[in-house]
Amino acid sequence: MSQDLWTKVDEYINEITIKPDAALEAAAASAVTANLPPISVTPAHGKLLHLIARAHGSKRILEIGTLAGYSTIWLARAVLPNGQVISLESDEKHAQIARDNMLRAGISGRVQIRVGDALATLPQLAAEKQQPFDFVFIDADRTNLAEYFDWAVKLSRQGSIIIVDNVVRKGGVIDKSSDDINVKGVRRFNERLVADTRVTATMVQTVSSKGYDGFAMALVL
Ligand code: SAH
Ligand code: DHB
Ligand code: MG
């Protein structure tokens, strides 16, 4: 059981479950062309996010970490045309690539990409007193994961769903003495999560073309 097999099975799953899709393929290709890190969600995980958000009837979605907007397209397609996705991104170059991808996907009317450190843009969102978000996808740096999650809960309502990517880190998450800043960030988040009486949560381990990792899913009570 190895990466090679996980990748082949991932390709098989994509082939049988995801129809050819010009906008998604162009977004993925744009990330490669711009030399962005290969860390967008996989097609199967993007579709999983889409299905959960859609089944949940989410109309307002918040994303933290846009990159080229690959996951953003999946999320925007889950909300009705009058729904909205706000995606937070610290890198202006990533945001511009993502905006082009939203245009190409025909969804720029319902996607707003806000540039800035999420630690600054999240309190701004709160200050605007917008309607709560129904669904939040957290996929930026792990250092401030605990803070992002806290804001996500504050910006949500009872019944909102919060999904956090990359919480297993090849199993590194169980290493109490890890020096890896990502593992440390995830462990600090997990400790807060289990103590947080505002939510109930689970974690799912995954293998994919991107290796061994996992996501957390929380329901706001
Ligand atoms: N969700 C995307 C992948 C996001 S990769 C997808 O699946 O397609 C993580 C992104 O988070 C990168 O673009 C990175 O620039 C951004 N990021 C990192 N630190 C951030 C911060 N402090 N605030 C906002 N965005 C950040
Ligand atoms: C990394 C980040 C991600 O968001 C991801 O899905 C996989 C890997 C990373 O920074 O290593
Ligand atoms: Mg990720």
GROMACS .gro file of C-alpha atoms and ligand atoms in nm:
model
  259
    1MET     CA    1   0.000   0.000   0.000
    2SER     CA    2   0.176   0.307  -0.120
    3GLN     CA    3   0.156   0.648  -0.274
    4ASP     CA    4   0.167   0.494  -0.621
    5LEU     CA    5  -0.149   0.295  -0.555
    6TRP     CA    6  -0.326   0.586  -0.381
    7THR     CA    7  -0.255   0.802  -0.687
    8LYS     CA    8  -0.383   0.538  -0.930
    9VAL     CA    9  -0.702   0.487  -0.730
   10ASP     CA   10  -0.747   0.865  -0.708
   11GLU     CA   11  -0.719   0.888  -1.087
   12TYR     CA   12  -0.971   0.606  -1.120
   13ILE     CA   13  -1.216   0.781  -0.883
   14ASN     CA   14  -1.179   1.109  -1.074
   15GLU     CA   15  -1.237   0.933  -1.404
   16ILE     CA   16  -1.559   0.766  -1.296
   17THR     CA   17  -1.711   1.039  -1.076
   18ILE     CA   18  -1.612   1.370  -1.235
   19LYS     CA   19  -1.718   1.472  -1.583
   20PRO     CA   20  -1.467   1.661  -1.799
   21ASP     CA   21  -1.490   2.020  -1.682
   22ALA     CA   22  -1.316   2.301  -1.868
   23ALA     CA   23  -1.327   2.556  -1.584
   24LEU     CA   24  -1.187   2.321  -1.320
   25GLU     CA   25  -0.922   2.191  -1.556
   26ALA     CA   26  -0.821   2.546  -1.652
   27ALA     CA   27  -0.793   2.642  -1.285
   28ALA     CA   28  -0.573   2.342  -1.211
   29ALA     CA   29  -0.360   2.416  -1.518
   30SER     CA   30  -0.324   2.784  -1.420
   31ALA     CA   31  -0.173   2.680  -1.086
   32VAL     CA   32   0.085   2.465  -1.264
   33THR     CA   33   0.167   2.739  -1.518
   34ALA     CA   34   0.215   2.995  -1.241
   35ASN     CA   35   0.436   2.754  -1.046
   36LEU     CA   36   0.206   2.758  -0.745
   37PRO     CA   37   0.256   2.479  -0.489
   38PRO     CA   38   0.059   2.162  -0.584
   39ILE     CA   39  -0.167   2.183  -0.280
   40SER     CA   40  -0.516   2.250  -0.419
   41VAL     CA   41  -0.773   1.999  -0.300
   42THR     CA   42  -0.794   1.691  -0.520
   43PRO     CA   43  -1.090   1.665  -0.759
   44ALA     CA   44  -1.254   1.401  -0.539
   45HIS     CA   45  -1.209   1.611  -0.223
   46GLY     CA   46  -1.329   1.922  -0.406
   47LYS     CA   47  -1.641   1.736  -0.506
   48LEU     CA   48  -1.686   1.611  -0.148
   49LEU     CA   49  -1.680   1.972  -0.023
   50HIS     CA   50  -1.926   2.065  -0.297
   51LEU     CA   51  -2.164   1.782  -0.208
   52ILE     CA   52  -2.159   1.855   0.165
   53ALA     CA   53  -2.217   2.228   0.112
   54ARG     CA   54  -2.492   2.161  -0.142
   55ALA     CA   55  -2.670   1.895   0.065
   56HIS     CA   56  -2.653   2.133   0.359
   57GLY     CA   57  -2.823   2.404   0.152
   58SER     CA   58  -2.537   2.646   0.220
   59LYS     CA   59  -2.592   2.989   0.065
   60ARG     CA   60  -2.305   3.179   0.220
   61ILE     CA   61  -1.963   3.017   0.224
   62LEU     CA   62  -1.636   3.142   0.369
   63GLU     CA   63  -1.304   3.001   0.252
   64ILE     CA   64  -0.968   3.076   0.414
   65GLY     CA   65  -0.687   3.008   0.164
   66THR     CA   66  -0.777   3.057  -0.205
   67LEU     CA   67  -0.457   2.971  -0.400
   68ALA     CA   68  -0.576   2.947  -0.765
   69GLY     CA   69  -0.939   2.911  -0.663
   70TYR     CA   70  -0.975   2.543  -0.750
   71SER     CA   71  -1.164   2.461  -0.429
   72THR     CA   72  -1.343   2.797  -0.461
   73ILE     CA   73  -1.502   2.684  -0.790
   74TRP     CA   74  -1.632   2.365  -0.628
   75LEU     CA   75  -1.774   2.566  -0.337
   76ALA     CA   76  -1.926   2.840  -0.556
   77ARG     CA   77  -2.108   2.578  -0.759
   78ALA     CA   78  -2.272   2.452  -0.440
   79VAL     CA   79  -2.441   2.783  -0.363
   80LEU     CA   80  -2.739   2.909  -0.559
   81PRO     CA   81  -2.669   3.188  -0.813
   82ASN     CA   82  -2.778   3.439  -0.547
   83GLY     CA   83  -2.549   3.278  -0.289
   84GLN     CA   84  -2.203   3.401  -0.209
   85VAL     CA   85  -1.852   3.275  -0.148
   86ILE     CA   86  -1.597   3.497   0.022
   87SER     CA   87  -1.244   3.359  -0.006
   88LEU     CA   88  -0.951   3.503   0.191
   89GLU     CA   89  -0.602   3.502   0.045
   90SER     CA   90  -0.283   3.672   0.164
   91ASP     CA   91  -0.095   3.658  -0.167
   92GLU     CA   92  -0.203   3.916  -0.427
   93LYS     CA   93  -0.060   3.703  -0.709
   94HIS     CA   94  -0.265   3.399  -0.604
   95ALA     CA   95  -0.576   3.618  -0.571
   96GLN     CA   96  -0.534   3.755  -0.925
   97ILE     CA   97  -0.495   3.407  -1.072
   98ALA     CA   98  -0.802   3.296  -0.879
   99ARG     CA   99  -1.007   3.594  -1.003
  100ASP     CA  100  -0.923   3.502  -1.362
  101ASN     CA  101  -1.034   3.146  -1.288
  102MET     CA  102  -1.364   3.268  -1.141
  103LEU     CA  103  -1.430   3.473  -1.457
  104ARG     CA  104  -1.355   3.175  -1.678
  105ALA     CA  105  -1.584   2.957  -1.466
  106GLY     CA  106  -1.863   3.216  -1.502
  107ILE     CA  107  -1.900   3.255  -1.126
  108SER     CA  108  -1.722   3.582  -1.053
  109GLY     CA  109  -2.058   3.739  -0.962
  110ARG     CA  110  -2.089   3.518  -0.657
  111VAL     CA  111  -1.725   3.499  -0.549
  112GLN     CA  112  -1.541   3.772  -0.365
  113ILE     CA  113  -1.168   3.726  -0.308
  114ARG     CA  114  -1.027   3.942  -0.030
  115VAL     CA  115  -0.656   3.995  -0.015
  116GLY     CA  116  -0.479   4.015   0.319
  117ASP     CA  117  -0.362   3.810   0.612
  118ALA     CA  118  -0.668   3.617   0.729
  119LEU     CA  119  -0.587   3.725   1.086
  120ALA     CA  120  -0.671   4.079   0.966
  121THR     CA  121  -0.950   4.009   0.716
  122LEU     CA  122  -1.150   3.784   0.953
  123PRO     CA  123  -1.201   4.058   1.215
  124GLN     CA  124  -1.288   4.296   0.928
  125LEU     CA  125  -1.560   4.056   0.815
  126ALA     CA  126  -1.691   4.038   1.171
  127ALA     CA  127  -1.695   4.418   1.194
  128GLU     CA  128  -1.911   4.437   0.880
  129LYS     CA  129  -2.186   4.246   1.060
  130GLN     CA  130  -2.279   4.045   0.752
  131GLN     CA  131  -2.519   3.752   0.761
  132PRO     CA  132  -2.355   3.445   0.916
  133PHE     CA  133  -2.178   3.191   0.697
  134ASP     CA  134  -2.344   2.851   0.654
  135PHE     CA  135  -2.025   2.669   0.564
  136VAL     CA  136  -1.656   2.748   0.620
  137PHE     CA  137  -1.358   2.577   0.458
  138ILE     CA  138  -1.025   2.646   0.631
  139ASP     CA  139  -0.721   2.570   0.414
  140ALA     CA  140  -0.449   2.831   0.474
  141ASP     CA  141  -0.139   2.812   0.698
  142ARG     CA  142  -0.158   2.581   1.003
  143THR     CA  143   0.022   2.818   1.242
  144ASN     CA  144  -0.291   3.021   1.306
  145LEU     CA  145  -0.542   2.743   1.257
  146ALA     CA  146  -0.679   2.773   1.612
  147GLU     CA  147  -0.747   3.145   1.557
  148TYR     CA  148  -0.904   3.088   1.214
  149PHE     CA  149  -1.135   2.829   1.365
  150ASP     CA  150  -1.237   3.062   1.645
  151TRP     CA  151  -1.329   3.330   1.389
  152ALA     CA  152  -1.510   3.072   1.177
  153VAL     CA  153  -1.733   2.982   1.471
  154LYS     CA  154  -1.794   3.350   1.551
  155LEU     CA  155  -1.894   3.416   1.189
  156SER     CA  156  -2.129   3.115   1.180
  157ARG     CA  157  -2.471   3.024   1.313
  158GLN     CA  158  -2.621   2.723   1.483
  159GLY     CA  159  -2.608   2.442   1.223
  160SER     CA  160  -2.314   2.580   1.024
  161ILE     CA  161  -2.048   2.336   0.909
  162ILE     CA  162  -1.676   2.406   0.935
  163ILE     CA  163  -1.426   2.186   0.749
  164VAL     CA  164  -1.053   2.213   0.813
  165ASP     CA  165  -0.805   2.064   0.565
  166ASN     CA  166  -0.473   1.895   0.645
  167VAL     CA  167  -0.516   1.796   1.008
  168VAL     CA  168  -0.332   1.462   0.992
  169ARG     CA  169  -0.003   1.561   0.825
  170LYS     CA  170   0.112   1.210   0.731
  171GLY     CA  171   0.025   1.096   1.085
  172GLY     CA  172   0.251   1.364   1.236
  173VAL     CA  173  -0.047   1.490   1.434
  174ILE     CA  174   0.006   1.227   1.706
  175ASP     CA  175   0.368   1.333   1.766
  176LYS     CA  176   0.356   1.542   2.085
  177SER     CA  177   0.720   1.649   2.053
  178SER     CA  178   0.720   1.736   1.680
  179ASP     CA  179   0.912   2.053   1.585
  180ASP     CA  180   0.719   2.085   1.259
  181ILE     CA  181   0.531   2.417   1.274
  182ASN     CA  182   0.242   2.264   1.080
  183VAL     CA  183   0.206   1.972   1.320
  184LYS     CA  184   0.235   2.210   1.616
  185GLY     CA  185  -0.034   2.435   1.467
  186VAL     CA  186  -0.266   2.142   1.405
  187ARG     CA  187  -0.211   1.999   1.756
  188ARG     CA  188  -0.283   2.336   1.916
  189PHE     CA  189  -0.600   2.357   1.706
  190ASN     CA  190  -0.708   2.002   1.799
  191GLU     CA  191  -0.668   2.072   2.171
  192ARG     CA  192  -0.892   2.377   2.136
  193LEU     CA  193  -1.139   2.195   1.917
  194VAL     CA  194  -1.211   1.915   2.164
  195ALA     CA  195  -1.251   2.170   2.446
  196ASP     CA  196  -1.476   2.399   2.240
  197THR     CA  197  -1.831   2.357   2.369
  198ARG     CA  198  -1.970   2.562   2.077
  199VAL     CA  199  -1.913   2.272   1.834
  200THR     CA  200  -1.910   1.896   1.795
  201ALA     CA  201  -1.648   1.753   1.559
  202THR     CA  202  -1.484   1.455   1.396
  203MET     CA  203  -1.171   1.393   1.191
  204VAL     CA  204  -1.135   1.177   0.883
  205GLN     CA  205  -0.801   1.037   0.763
  206THR     CA  206  -0.752   1.041   0.387
  207VAL     CA  207  -0.510   0.905   0.130
  208SER     CA  208  -0.501   1.057  -0.215
  209SER     CA  209  -0.267   1.165  -0.493
  210LYS     CA  210  -0.154   1.426  -0.235
  211GLY     CA  211  -0.051   1.161   0.019
  212TYR     CA  212  -0.172   1.079   0.367
  213ASP     CA  213  -0.362   1.356   0.544
  214GLY     CA  214  -0.713   1.426   0.665
  215PHE     CA  215  -0.976   1.681   0.746
  216ALA     CA  216  -1.177   1.785   1.048
  217MET     CA  217  -1.548   1.856   1.029
  218ALA     CA  218  -1.733   2.051   1.296
  219LEU     CA  219  -2.100   2.131   1.343
  220VAL     CA  220  -2.179   2.456   1.522
  221LEU     CA  221  -2.422   2.387   1.807
  222SAH     N1  222  -0.806   2.604  -0.095
  222SAH     C1  223  -0.715   2.600  -0.208
  222SAH     C2  224  -0.572   2.576  -0.164
  222SAH     C3  225  -0.520   2.677  -0.064
  222SAH     S1  226  -0.344   2.667  -0.044
  222SAH     C4  227  -0.757   2.486  -0.300
  222SAH     O1  228  -0.783   2.377  -0.247
  222SAH     O2  229  -0.765   2.506  -0.422
  222SAH     C5  230  -0.323   2.778   0.088
  222SAH     C6  231  -0.340   2.926   0.050
  222SAH     O3  232  -0.346   2.997   0.173
  222SAH     C7  233  -0.222   2.983  -0.028
  222SAH     O4  234  -0.267   3.047  -0.145
  222SAH     C8  235  -0.160   3.083   0.067
  222SAH     O5  236  -0.108   3.199   0.003
  222SAH     C9  237  -0.278   3.120   0.157
  222SAH     N2  238  -0.240   3.170   0.289
  222SAH    C10  239  -0.134   3.132   0.364
  222SAH     N3  240  -0.130   3.201   0.478
  222SAH    C11  241  -0.237   3.285   0.475
  222SAH    C12  242  -0.287   3.384   0.565
  222SAH     N4  243  -0.226   3.410   0.681
  222SAH     N5  244  -0.398   3.450   0.531
  222SAH    C13  245  -0.462   3.424   0.413
  222SAH     N6  246  -0.419   3.333   0.326
  222SAH    C14  247  -0.308   3.264   0.356
  223DHB     C1  248   0.009   2.161   0.225
  223DHB     C2  249  -0.094   2.251   0.233
  223DHB     C3  250  -0.222   2.211   0.196
  223DHB     O1  251  -0.330   2.295   0.202
  223DHB     C4  252  -0.245   2.084   0.151
  223DHB     O2  253  -0.374   2.050   0.119
  223DHB     C5  254  -0.141   1.994   0.143
  223DHB     C6  255  -0.013   2.032   0.179
  223DHB     C7  256   0.144   2.203   0.263
  223DHB     O3  257   0.164   2.322   0.289
  223DHB     O4  258   0.233   2.118   0.271
  224MG      MG  259  -0.513   2.188   0.197
   0.00000   0.00000   0.00000
